[in-house]
Short mmCIF file of C-alpha atoms in Angstrom, two decimals:
data_model
loop_
_atom_site.label_atom_id
_atom_site.label_comp_id
_atom_site.label_asym_id
_atom_site.label_seq_id
_atom_site.Cartn_x
_atom_site.Cartn_y
_atom_site.Cartn_z
CA GLU A 12 120.41 72.07 6.41
CA VAL A 13 123.17 74.61 5.79
CA SER A 14 122.87 77.87 7.66
CA LEU A 15 125.03 80.93 8.04
CA VAL A 16 123.66 83.44 10.48
CA GLU A 17 125.29 86.90 10.91
CA SER A 18 124.87 89.09 13.95
CA GLY A 19 126.44 92.18 15.46
CA GLY A 20 125.40 94.84 13.03
CA GLY A 21 123.99 98.17 14.11
CA LEU A 22 124.53 101.95 14.25
CA VAL A 23 128.00 103.16 15.25
CA GLN A 24 129.59 106.52 15.18
CA PRO A 25 132.51 107.31 12.87
CA GLY A 26 135.70 106.13 14.51
CA GLY A 27 133.92 103.48 16.44
CA SER A 28 134.24 99.74 16.49
CA LEU A 29 131.93 96.82 15.85
CA ARG A 30 132.37 93.08 15.88
CA LEU A 31 130.39 90.90 13.51
CA SER A 32 129.83 87.21 14.06
CA CYS A 33 128.67 84.47 11.77
CA ALA A 34 127.38 81.19 13.17
CA ALA A 35 127.69 78.24 10.77
CA SER A 36 125.81 74.96 10.89
CA GLY A 37 124.83 72.12 8.60
CA PHE A 38 128.28 71.65 7.08
CA ILE A 39 131.89 70.93 8.12
CA PHE A 40 133.08 74.49 8.88
CA SER A 41 136.69 73.42 9.25
CA ASN A 42 136.73 72.31 5.62
CA TYR A 43 136.07 75.80 4.32
CA TRP A 44 138.07 78.95 3.85
CA MET A 45 135.49 81.69 4.77
CA THR A 46 134.91 85.27 3.58
CA TRP A 47 133.02 88.45 4.25
CA VAL A 48 131.37 90.36 1.36
CA ARG A 49 129.61 93.69 1.76
CA GLN A 50 126.99 95.57 -0.22
CA VAL A 51 126.04 99.26 0.15
CA PRO A 52 122.15 99.20 -0.10
CA GLY A 53 121.16 99.48 -3.68
CA LYS A 54 124.73 98.97 -4.99
CA GLY A 55 126.98 96.13 -5.97
CA LEU A 56 128.93 93.50 -4.11
CA GLU A 57 132.36 94.16 -2.62
CA TRP A 58 134.69 91.48 -1.29
CA VAL A 59 136.10 92.39 2.14
CA ALA A 60 138.19 89.62 3.65
CA THR A 61 138.98 85.93 3.47
CA ILE A 62 140.53 83.65 6.02
CA LEU A 63 141.98 80.17 5.35
CA LEU A 64 141.28 77.07 7.36
CA ASP A 65 143.26 77.65 10.58
CA GLY A 66 143.44 81.39 10.29
CA GLY A 67 147.07 81.29 9.29
CA GLU A 68 146.51 83.33 6.13
CA ARG A 69 144.14 86.26 5.79
CA TYR A 70 143.45 88.61 2.86
CA TYR A 71 141.81 92.00 2.87
CA VAL A 72 140.60 94.59 0.43
CA ASP A 73 142.90 97.59 0.55
CA SER A 74 140.25 99.96 1.95
CA VAL A 75 139.97 97.98 5.23
CA LYS A 76 143.51 96.81 5.77
CA GLY A 77 144.75 97.83 9.18
CA ARG A 78 141.17 98.54 10.36
CA PHE A 79 139.30 95.22 9.97
CA THR A 80 140.36 91.78 11.31
CA ILE A 81 138.92 88.55 10.15
CA SER A 82 139.10 85.56 12.44
CA ARG A 83 137.52 82.24 13.04
CA ASP A 84 136.89 79.72 15.79
CA ASN A 85 136.56 76.21 14.32
CA ALA A 86 135.57 74.72 17.62
CA LYS A 87 132.51 77.08 17.73
CA ASN A 88 131.85 76.95 13.95
CA SER A 89 132.07 80.71 13.94
CA LEU A 90 133.51 83.43 11.77
CA TYR A 91 134.16 86.99 12.96
CA LEU A 92 134.94 90.50 11.63
CA GLN A 93 136.33 92.97 13.99
CA MET A 94 135.83 96.46 12.51
CA ASP A 95 137.76 99.35 13.97
CA SER A 96 138.11 102.99 12.99
CA LEU A 97 134.85 102.79 11.16
CA ARG A 98 134.03 105.32 8.43
CA ALA A 99 130.81 106.34 6.81
CA GLU A 100 131.86 104.51 3.62
CA ASP A 101 131.86 101.18 5.61
CA THR A 102 128.03 101.50 5.85
CA ALA A 103 126.73 98.33 4.13
CA VAL A 104 125.09 94.95 4.55
CA TYR A 105 127.81 92.47 5.49
CA TYR A 106 127.49 88.95 4.27
CA CYS A 107 129.25 85.94 5.59
CA ALA A 108 129.92 83.27 2.92
CA THR A 109 131.90 80.13 2.29
CA TYR A 110 134.88 80.88 0.12
CA HIS A 111 136.51 77.58 -0.73
CA ASN A 112 135.80 73.85 0.16
CA ILE A 113 139.07 72.15 0.38
CA LEU A 114 137.57 68.80 -0.51
CA THR A 115 135.38 69.70 -3.48
CA GLY A 116 137.03 72.97 -4.58
CA LEU A 117 133.58 74.64 -4.67
CA ARG A 118 133.51 78.34 -3.83
CA PHE A 119 130.81 80.78 -2.72
CA ASP A 120 128.23 78.07 -2.34
CA TYR A 121 126.65 79.26 0.88
CA TRP A 122 125.75 82.74 1.99
CA GLY A 123 124.18 84.24 5.07
CA GLN A 124 121.29 86.66 5.08
CA GLY A 125 123.54 89.56 5.96
CA THR A 126 123.75 92.13 8.82
CA LEU A 127 123.48 95.89 8.29
CA VAL A 128 126.21 98.14 9.60
CA THR A 129 125.45 101.86 9.60
CA VAL A 130 128.29 104.33 10.43
CA SER A 131 126.78 107.73 11.18
CA SER A 132 126.88 110.45 13.83
CA ASP B 12 143.25 94.32 -9.44
CA ILE B 13 141.20 92.39 -11.97
CA VAL B 14 138.37 94.44 -13.35
CA MET B 15 135.16 92.58 -14.29
CA THR B 16 132.94 94.31 -16.88
CA GLN B 17 129.41 93.16 -17.47
CA THR B 18 127.10 94.07 -20.35
CA PRO B 19 124.34 94.92 -20.47
CA LEU B 20 123.60 96.44 -17.17
CA SER B 21 119.95 95.87 -17.50
CA LEU B 22 117.71 93.54 -19.40
CA SER B 23 113.97 93.41 -19.93
CA VAL B 24 112.83 90.06 -21.18
CA THR B 25 109.53 88.43 -22.11
CA PRO B 26 108.87 85.21 -20.29
CA GLY B 27 109.96 82.28 -22.44
CA GLN B 28 112.45 84.31 -24.37
CA PRO B 29 116.26 83.84 -23.99
CA ALA B 30 118.62 86.20 -22.21
CA SER B 31 122.39 86.59 -22.37
CA ILE B 32 124.87 88.44 -20.16
CA SER B 33 128.53 89.06 -21.05
CA CYS B 34 131.36 89.39 -18.55
CA LYS B 35 134.90 90.37 -19.56
CA SER B 36 137.82 90.31 -17.20
CA SER B 37 140.92 92.54 -17.51
CA GLN B 38 143.23 89.60 -16.96
CA SER B 39 143.04 85.84 -17.58
CA LEU B 40 141.06 83.96 -14.91
CA VAL B 41 143.03 80.71 -15.47
CA PHE B 42 145.08 79.73 -12.42
CA SER B 43 148.28 77.70 -12.47
CA ASP B 44 146.19 74.57 -11.66
CA GLY B 45 144.54 74.96 -15.09
CA LYS B 46 141.18 75.86 -13.60
CA THR B 47 139.25 79.02 -14.44
CA TYR B 48 137.94 80.79 -11.35
CA LEU B 49 134.86 82.56 -12.81
CA TYR B 50 131.48 82.36 -11.15
CA TRP B 51 127.99 83.61 -11.65
CA CYS B 52 125.57 84.46 -8.90
CA LEU B 53 122.02 85.81 -8.74
CA GLN B 54 120.65 88.16 -6.06
CA LYS B 55 116.89 88.05 -5.98
CA PRO B 56 115.08 91.00 -4.55
CA GLY B 57 115.60 91.22 -0.82
CA GLN B 58 117.77 88.15 -0.66
CA PRO B 59 121.46 87.35 -0.38
CA PRO B 60 123.44 86.34 -3.50
CA GLN B 61 123.18 82.70 -4.47
CA LEU B 62 125.62 80.68 -6.54
CA LEU B 63 124.43 79.73 -10.02
CA ILE B 64 127.53 78.72 -12.02
CA TYR B 65 131.09 77.84 -10.90
CA GLY B 66 134.22 77.15 -12.91
CA VAL B 67 132.71 78.97 -16.01
CA SER B 68 130.14 76.38 -16.92
CA ASN B 69 129.14 74.13 -14.01
CA ARG B 70 125.64 74.52 -12.61
CA PHE B 71 125.47 74.59 -8.83
CA SER B 72 123.16 72.12 -7.14
CA GLY B 73 119.53 72.82 -7.74
CA VAL B 74 120.09 75.38 -10.53
CA PRO B 75 117.74 74.72 -13.49
CA ASP B 76 119.32 73.54 -16.72
CA ARG B 77 117.90 76.68 -18.47
CA PHE B 78 120.96 78.42 -17.06
CA SER B 79 124.32 77.78 -18.77
CA GLY B 80 127.76 79.37 -18.63
CA SER B 81 130.45 79.41 -21.27
CA GLY B 82 133.71 81.21 -22.24
CA SER B 83 137.35 81.07 -21.64
CA GLY B 84 140.32 83.22 -20.71
CA THR B 85 138.82 86.69 -20.35
CA ASP B 86 135.43 86.44 -22.06
CA PHE B 87 132.46 84.72 -20.46
CA THR B 88 128.76 84.48 -20.96
CA LEU B 89 125.72 83.51 -18.94
CA LYS B 90 122.67 82.37 -20.90
CA ILE B 91 119.17 81.74 -19.84
CA SER B 92 117.45 79.65 -22.48
CA ARG B 93 113.84 80.54 -21.48
CA VAL B 94 113.43 83.26 -18.93
CA GLU B 95 110.89 82.70 -16.14
CA ALA B 96 109.40 85.16 -13.66
CA GLU B 97 111.49 83.73 -10.84
CA ASP B 98 114.62 84.69 -12.66
CA VAL B 99 114.18 88.37 -11.79
CA GLY B 100 117.11 89.93 -9.91
CA VAL B 101 120.66 91.13 -10.34
CA TYR B 102 123.25 88.87 -11.83
CA TYR B 103 126.92 89.17 -10.92
CA CYS B 104 129.96 87.62 -12.43
CA MET B 105 132.95 87.31 -10.05
CA GLN B 106 136.52 86.08 -10.11
CA SER B 107 138.60 84.48 -7.41
CA VAL B 108 141.77 83.64 -9.34
CA GLN B 109 143.56 86.13 -7.20
CA PHE B 110 142.99 88.51 -4.34
CA PRO B 111 141.22 90.89 -4.18
CA VAL B 112 138.10 88.98 -5.29
CA THR B 113 136.28 91.19 -7.69
CA PHE B 114 132.76 91.37 -8.98
CA GLY B 115 131.14 92.78 -12.09
CA GLN B 116 128.75 95.76 -11.75
CA GLY B 117 125.75 93.54 -11.91
CA THR B 118 123.02 93.07 -14.57
CA ARG B 119 119.48 93.70 -13.52
CA LEU B 120 116.97 91.43 -15.21
CA GLU B 121 113.36 92.36 -15.25
CA ILE B 122 110.32 90.73 -16.78
CA LYS B 123 108.37 92.52 -19.54
#
């Protein structure tokens, strides 16, 4: 059974840092580009970042460039999001999701349950 | 950035009746490989999003055939032929033809 489990969320002060993790199982992680999507409670979905298979290419939404870093460890079937210089507007539920299966071309087929990040003093 | 515009933003439908959601993109979603990178997902209350439709009109595994997607270029539609109580939630269209990936505002479906 496919599973994506996020962890690492919590309360952090403005300017602080947090590292989110996403543990993948039940599918061949190294066949997928992976992504983070966030959602302010009660609001819509916002794409945050995507990383290709070996981490050689990474893409970010403008609002997090220079502050967030997406990475992955294929040996551990894990995806990460290092979040620095956090702002109140980064408060959201962060979802880990598959972005692109290099064999089937399917995108966004698996999503985690999300982890809440709250940036507040 | 590609802007995705959904209409309506909310729907109230009697069970067994059809429903339709429109999604318009500010640019073509056709990539150089000829494929159209338009998706529909549903976020049920308290749950993460789940993929319904990929590539405009392909139902994802396990999605009931009462859901169908259509359209081309910049105009797309999600139709539910007969709404059921379990279809309640927020529907999003999304594009991944180019970065940044962008989503529509969401359409909230409720049951009358």
